[in-house]
């Protein structure tokens, strides 16, 4: 599409895929959406982005990023950030959904291959595509918008740039943005039987309303900069922190390398099983409290507890993929002084032989601080366990360390015990299966 052109969108739901090429000093890029009535948002809750990933109506969701290596296996691979829009579910008064992009750590003149695609959510057919080729010093862009016309929807290629970043773009549409604070640099699985009562999963955070400015800051962990202090670097003082894993599955290999079957290449949140492939991933946490107590929180034994030890809780186990948000893990930071160390890891309960083909992003979202995110590397070993993040008590604060470490199970050793032995937890493990 050319800038200013528009096309009808007949699908009931779409995936809006913001894409670009990584490497060569390109800054990170984030997709966002603004739901407009008469050209403005009704409240800050109409802004969907990495810190506020779902609209209260459920019609617009920020699903997160995935990446794929370049054809030479090196840098320059395609990165995609996805917004899911249920057009049938958009509230009738919403006239327009702005699709925006913001650059983190540079301008769009340094972002190669910037594009936006609108894809039918059901069939995967591309409905529209706009490639931006004239960016220079802009740090935010309105790439396009979905708007109502004659009882249906259309997509228009816009290509309007801002040199004031995401904050300036959002403010233009009526969003109140919090002033940034100064921060520092940046089926047969054995399991431990530590009986814990099943409790109701914590409710999702309430949507932002008028009078609560949105927070745009975030922290990205890398191999070169793998750690962050919750208080010093993200401004977190308490509340809860939710942990989520989003991924996209690469198409099955066609070269001489062995293919590992995951079923269709669809993005799911951690724990959301593929309906076709039967994929079931489980988030787990090994914990050690300040008083010396140790244990594990996992779906096999009661989901933990948020307001009593171990102050960690899982959502109900999603074994069907029916819940769009998948599983989440919640940590009660009001009791952060009671934690000595926590290891967040994920295991393949069933549906795949290892993590090959997984392009995943881990997000830790404190309720009152900047989110922490990082990506997993390509899995090149036959691993069914992946250590995601190690959280340790240091000088009265919790420090999050990116692990992104794939662990190979030895014969007769469960996935959970593999994580235990790799990090020296020393628990006693006995067999257990899901009921």
XYZ file of C-alpha atoms in Angstrom:
435
model
C 0.000 0.000 0.000
C 1.015 3.598 -0.582
C 0.746 6.184 2.172
C -2.851 7.407 2.354
C -4.323 4.372 0.597
C -7.085 2.308 2.225
C -8.554 -1.171 1.800
C -11.674 -2.847 3.200
C -11.202 -5.381 6.012
C -13.843 -8.086 5.895
C -12.402 -10.351 8.610
C -14.097 -10.583 11.999
C -10.748 -10.417 13.756
C -7.209 -9.482 12.699
C -3.611 -9.690 13.813
C -1.737 -6.442 13.249
C 1.933 -7.345 12.867
C 4.546 -4.635 13.236
C 7.802 -5.909 11.711
C 11.415 -4.756 11.327
C 14.959 -6.073 11.020
C 17.193 -6.341 14.069
C 20.940 -5.819 14.349
C 23.360 -3.161 13.100
C 22.508 -0.772 15.936
C 18.763 -0.786 15.275
C 16.750 0.297 18.327
C 14.005 -1.871 19.752
C 10.486 -1.094 18.513
C 7.118 -1.444 20.258
C 3.598 -1.628 18.831
C 0.637 0.092 20.479
C -3.004 0.894 19.731
C -5.325 3.755 20.706
C -9.101 3.379 20.614
C -10.646 6.704 19.599
C -14.033 8.359 19.860
C -14.275 11.705 18.007
C -10.518 11.690 17.524
C -9.539 11.191 21.197
C -9.382 8.414 23.768
C -12.188 8.311 26.343
C -9.650 7.628 29.118
C -6.138 6.291 29.521
C -7.652 2.787 29.489
C -8.101 3.171 25.702
C -4.321 2.902 25.236
C -3.073 -0.661 24.622
C 0.707 -1.178 24.778
C 3.423 -3.180 26.551
C 2.554 -1.834 30.028
C -1.217 -2.139 29.525
C -1.546 -5.154 27.230
C -5.314 -5.677 27.111
C -8.252 -3.319 26.650
C -11.024 -3.700 29.213
C -13.418 -4.801 26.445
C -11.072 -7.647 25.498
C -11.262 -6.563 21.860
C -7.681 -5.287 21.547
C -4.629 -7.044 23.011
C -0.894 -6.538 22.813
C 0.425 -10.078 22.313
C 4.147 -9.346 22.397
C 7.235 -9.962 20.308
C 8.872 -12.806 18.493
C 12.039 -12.977 16.440
C 13.544 -15.162 13.756
C 17.158 -15.418 12.670
C 18.267 -13.995 9.354
C 18.834 -16.352 6.461
C 22.527 -16.480 7.344
C 21.769 -17.389 10.966
C 23.235 -14.118 12.232
C 21.939 -10.650 12.951
C 19.361 -8.900 10.873
C 16.555 -11.321 11.628
C 12.899 -10.348 11.471
C 11.326 -9.111 14.699
C 7.540 -8.945 14.990
C 5.378 -7.217 17.615
C 1.714 -8.189 17.431
C -1.629 -6.593 18.280
C -4.752 -8.780 18.166
C -8.011 -7.002 17.317
C -11.435 -8.640 17.570
C -13.284 -6.281 15.236
C -16.669 -7.777 16.120
C -15.936 -7.127 19.791
C -14.910 -3.458 19.506
C -17.381 -1.268 21.388
C -19.851 0.419 19.003
C -18.838 3.937 20.040
C -15.179 3.351 19.078
C -14.762 4.818 15.593
C -11.057 4.301 14.954
C -8.118 2.253 16.209
C -4.753 3.921 15.667
C -1.815 1.550 15.089
C 1.367 3.154 16.385
C 5.049 2.278 16.757
C 7.707 3.710 19.053
C 11.498 3.313 18.986
C 13.366 2.586 22.210
C 16.970 3.815 22.202
C 17.148 5.505 18.813
C 15.130 6.864 15.904
C 13.306 5.156 13.071
C 15.960 6.199 10.584
C 18.022 3.363 12.122
C 15.226 0.764 11.898
C 15.459 -1.254 8.663
C 12.484 -2.937 7.079
C 9.758 -1.256 9.130
C 6.331 -2.463 8.056
C 2.823 -3.179 9.297
C 0.698 -6.122 8.125
C -2.986 -6.785 8.768
C -3.680 -10.522 8.737
C -6.961 -12.411 9.030
C -6.867 -13.920 12.536
C -8.663 -17.058 11.387
C -7.158 -17.922 8.030
C -3.808 -16.131 8.239
C -4.392 -14.375 4.911
C -2.659 -11.002 4.520
C -5.302 -8.310 4.065
C -3.085 -5.220 3.938
C 0.573 -4.245 4.174
C 2.318 -0.888 4.428
C 6.126 -0.530 4.268
C 7.608 2.630 5.736
C 10.610 3.758 3.712
C 11.039 7.470 4.517
C 11.774 7.544 8.282
C 14.598 9.776 9.553
C 14.639 11.322 13.050
C 11.171 10.174 14.148
C 10.930 8.260 17.442
C 7.241 7.354 17.090
C 4.960 6.648 14.136
C 1.303 6.262 13.359
C 1.691 3.552 10.751
C -1.973 3.025 10.035
C -5.462 2.860 11.451
C -8.520 0.645 11.416
C -11.697 2.682 11.060
C -15.411 2.145 10.565
C -17.003 2.903 7.200
C -20.492 1.988 5.906
C -21.087 -0.642 8.561
C -17.720 -2.317 8.094
C -14.031 -1.730 8.733
C -11.186 -0.390 6.600
C -7.422 -0.122 7.071
C -5.566 3.023 6.016
C -1.793 3.449 5.638
C -0.868 6.657 7.488
C 2.919 6.973 7.988
C 2.815 10.051 10.245
C 6.002 10.507 12.303
C 6.681 12.149 15.684
C 10.013 13.293 17.085
C 8.578 13.401 20.622
C 8.438 9.630 21.144
C 5.577 7.521 22.394
C 4.798 10.053 25.111
C 4.250 12.834 22.576
C 2.148 10.661 20.299
C -0.016 9.371 23.149
C -0.504 12.858 24.588
C -1.773 14.110 21.228
C -4.634 11.625 21.468
C -5.567 12.549 25.038
C -3.460 10.121 27.105
C -2.017 11.426 30.372
C 1.555 10.176 30.670
C 3.419 9.803 33.947
C 6.594 11.853 34.157
C 9.588 9.478 34.106
C 11.682 9.143 37.257
C 15.443 8.946 37.212
C 16.632 5.341 37.231
C 19.976 3.562 37.188
C 21.451 1.643 34.228
C 19.921 -0.724 33.031
C 2.169 -36.510 30.757
C 4.560 -38.381 32.889
C 6.396 -35.799 34.707
C 7.896 -36.562 38.115
C 7.392 -33.732 40.587
C 7.836 -32.862 44.227
C 4.823 -33.619 46.384
C 4.680 -30.710 48.793
C 0.985 -30.587 49.517
C -0.421 -27.083 49.064
C -4.138 -26.244 48.955
C -5.620 -25.102 45.657
C -6.688 -21.487 45.939
C -8.453 -19.073 43.692
C -6.148 -17.403 41.178
C -5.514 -13.677 41.676
C -7.596 -11.303 39.638
C -5.983 -9.520 36.705
C -4.843 -5.957 37.381
C -7.641 -3.416 37.056
C -7.535 -1.358 33.849
C -6.085 2.112 34.063
C -8.719 4.837 34.388
C -8.688 8.584 34.004
C -6.599 10.212 36.717
C -4.000 7.401 36.699
C -1.294 8.432 34.205
C 0.184 5.591 32.176
C 3.791 4.561 32.737
C 5.864 4.229 29.564
C 9.188 3.119 31.043
C 10.457 -0.462 30.669
C 13.653 -2.455 31.159
C 15.086 -4.899 28.605
C 17.582 -7.521 29.769
C 20.236 -8.863 27.396
C 23.242 -11.190 27.527
C 25.452 -8.133 27.947
C 23.208 -6.539 30.614
C 21.358 -9.434 32.280
C 20.371 -8.037 35.696
C 18.094 -5.358 37.125
C 17.249 -4.203 40.649
C 13.492 -3.970 41.197
C 13.581 -0.905 43.460
C 16.605 0.947 42.119
C 16.073 0.378 38.396
C 12.319 -0.076 37.914
C 10.867 2.000 40.752
C 9.032 -1.015 42.208
C 8.179 -0.670 45.904
C 5.584 -3.404 46.477
C 2.345 -4.801 45.148
C 2.484 -7.851 42.905
C 4.602 -8.874 39.935
C 3.076 -11.012 37.192
C 5.276 -13.237 35.055
C 4.226 -14.235 31.541
C 5.819 -16.061 28.619
C 4.708 -15.378 25.038
C 6.026 -17.230 22.037
C 5.701 -17.820 18.338
C 6.515 -21.183 16.821
C 8.706 -21.244 13.756
C 7.557 -23.247 10.758
C 8.899 -26.769 10.570
C 12.397 -27.006 9.111
C 12.792 -28.117 5.533
C 16.603 -28.441 5.351
C 18.726 -31.322 6.580
C 18.311 -30.330 10.219
C 15.871 -32.501 12.159
C 12.374 -31.075 12.411
C 10.667 -30.998 15.793
C 6.910 -30.934 15.654
C 4.940 -28.364 17.625
C 1.810 -28.172 15.533
C 0.780 -24.946 13.746
C 2.976 -21.873 14.249
C 0.697 -19.797 16.472
C 1.450 -17.394 19.298
C 0.265 -18.502 22.714
C 0.912 -17.415 26.276
C 2.697 -19.808 28.614
C 0.542 -22.766 29.494
C -1.859 -22.322 26.590
C -1.844 -25.673 24.851
C -2.025 -25.939 21.073
C -5.424 -27.315 20.179
C -3.925 -29.414 17.377
C -0.518 -30.353 18.783
C -1.635 -30.843 22.413
C 1.218 -28.618 23.593
C 1.117 -28.041 27.357
C 3.772 -25.807 28.924
C 3.867 -25.249 32.683
C 5.352 -22.262 34.480
C 7.010 -23.274 37.753
C 8.959 -21.597 40.559
C 11.533 -23.008 42.921
C 11.549 -20.865 46.071
C 13.772 -20.470 49.103
C 12.466 -18.196 51.864
C 14.523 -16.172 54.312
C 13.648 -18.609 57.114
C 15.172 -21.486 55.144
C 11.979 -23.106 53.864
C 12.234 -24.430 50.292
C 9.708 -25.783 47.819
C 8.198 -25.563 44.365
C 5.055 -23.889 43.019
C 3.573 -25.660 39.997
C 0.292 -26.847 38.540
C 0.912 -30.390 39.773
C 0.450 -29.478 43.410
C -1.999 -26.744 44.221
C -0.861 -23.487 42.561
C 0.715 -21.923 45.706
C -0.629 -19.042 47.787
C -0.316 -15.279 47.364
C -1.005 -13.949 50.898
C 0.761 -16.632 52.914
C 3.981 -18.573 52.352
C 5.321 -18.969 49.746
C 3.644 -15.678 48.556
C 3.646 -17.008 44.981
C 0.631 -18.171 42.990
C -0.153 -19.651 39.596
C -3.375 -19.154 37.681
C -5.490 -22.220 37.064
C -3.727 -24.626 34.722
C -4.664 -23.979 31.081
C -4.563 -27.346 29.323
C -6.881 -26.524 26.422
C -5.661 -23.183 25.051
C -9.137 -21.719 25.579
C -7.940 -18.862 27.803
C -6.379 -16.180 25.580
C -4.103 -14.978 28.370
C -2.728 -18.462 29.066
C -1.141 -18.966 32.487
C 0.361 -16.246 34.641
C 2.537 -16.467 37.703
C 2.111 -13.825 40.426
C 4.658 -12.915 43.113
C 3.606 -10.841 46.152
C 6.267 -8.133 46.465
C 4.729 -6.795 49.678
C 6.597 -9.740 51.227
C 9.798 -9.358 49.227
C 11.930 -9.394 52.404
C 10.807 -13.004 52.971
C 12.357 -14.233 49.727
C 15.954 -15.460 49.617
C 15.859 -16.654 46.017
C 13.348 -17.690 43.360
C 13.936 -19.563 40.111
C 11.216 -19.112 37.477
C 11.319 -21.882 34.888
C 9.100 -23.545 32.301
C 8.741 -27.213 31.404
C 7.142 -29.058 28.514
C 4.547 -31.248 30.198
C 3.418 -32.787 26.920
C 3.111 -32.115 23.194
C 6.752 -31.558 22.157
C 10.126 -33.244 22.565
C 12.049 -30.017 23.219
C 11.955 -26.220 22.821
C 13.386 -26.056 19.285
C 11.587 -23.532 17.091
C 10.479 -21.404 20.048
C 10.850 -17.619 19.685
C 9.822 -16.371 23.099
C 9.644 -13.207 25.193
C 9.484 -13.233 28.990
C 7.787 -10.292 30.730
C 7.835 -9.530 34.451
C 5.229 -6.837 35.138
C 5.317 -5.181 38.586
C 2.051 -3.461 39.516
C 3.832 -0.216 40.447
C 7.050 -0.297 38.442
C 8.484 -0.557 34.962
C 8.098 -3.931 33.207
C 11.130 -6.140 32.655
C 11.374 -8.110 29.438
C 13.846 -10.326 27.643
C 13.913 -12.852 24.827
C 14.994 -16.473 24.805
C 17.713 -17.603 22.448
C 17.187 -20.379 19.938
C 17.151 -23.809 21.607
C 19.898 -25.981 20.081
C 19.846 -28.874 22.590
C 17.174 -31.512 23.370
C 15.851 -29.628 26.405
C 12.401 -29.900 28.001
C 13.276 -27.511 30.838
C 14.187 -23.834 30.497
C 15.327 -21.629 33.379
C 13.855 -18.193 32.685
C 14.824 -15.854 35.539
C 16.649 -16.058 38.871
C 15.427 -13.558 41.491
C 17.674 -13.077 44.533
C 17.684 -10.971 47.703
C 20.597 -8.540 47.654
C 21.077 -5.686 50.143
C 17.366 -5.434 50.930
C 16.239 -5.464 47.298
C 15.279 -8.156 44.796
C 17.525 -8.477 41.763
C 16.191 -10.133 38.603
C 18.698 -11.985 36.437
C 17.970 -13.170 32.907
C 18.848 -16.873 32.716
C 17.327 -17.999 29.371
C 19.070 -21.332 29.968
C 17.899 -24.551 28.316
C 18.496 -27.617 30.511
C 18.791 -31.180 29.201
C 17.163 -33.885 31.302
C 19.165 -36.969 32.192
C 17.482 -40.343 31.895
C 15.103 -40.903 34.806
C 15.314 -37.298 36.025
C 12.196 -35.138 35.781
C 12.147 -31.699 34.195
C 11.526 -30.076 37.588
C 14.347 -31.999 39.268
C 16.624 -30.987 36.400
C 16.058 -27.312 37.318
C 16.606 -28.136 41.001
C 19.937 -29.857 40.379
C 21.182 -27.155 38.025
C 20.659 -24.502 40.723
C 21.346 -26.541 43.854
C 17.934 -26.406 45.562
C 18.207 -29.861 47.147
C 14.540 -30.901 47.241
C 13.312 -34.489 47.406
C 11.271 -35.423 44.326
C 8.604 -38.093 43.914
C 6.435 -38.928 40.886
C 3.158 -37.100 40.272
C 0.846 -36.485 37.324
C -1.967 -34.068 36.596
C -5.401 -35.179 37.699
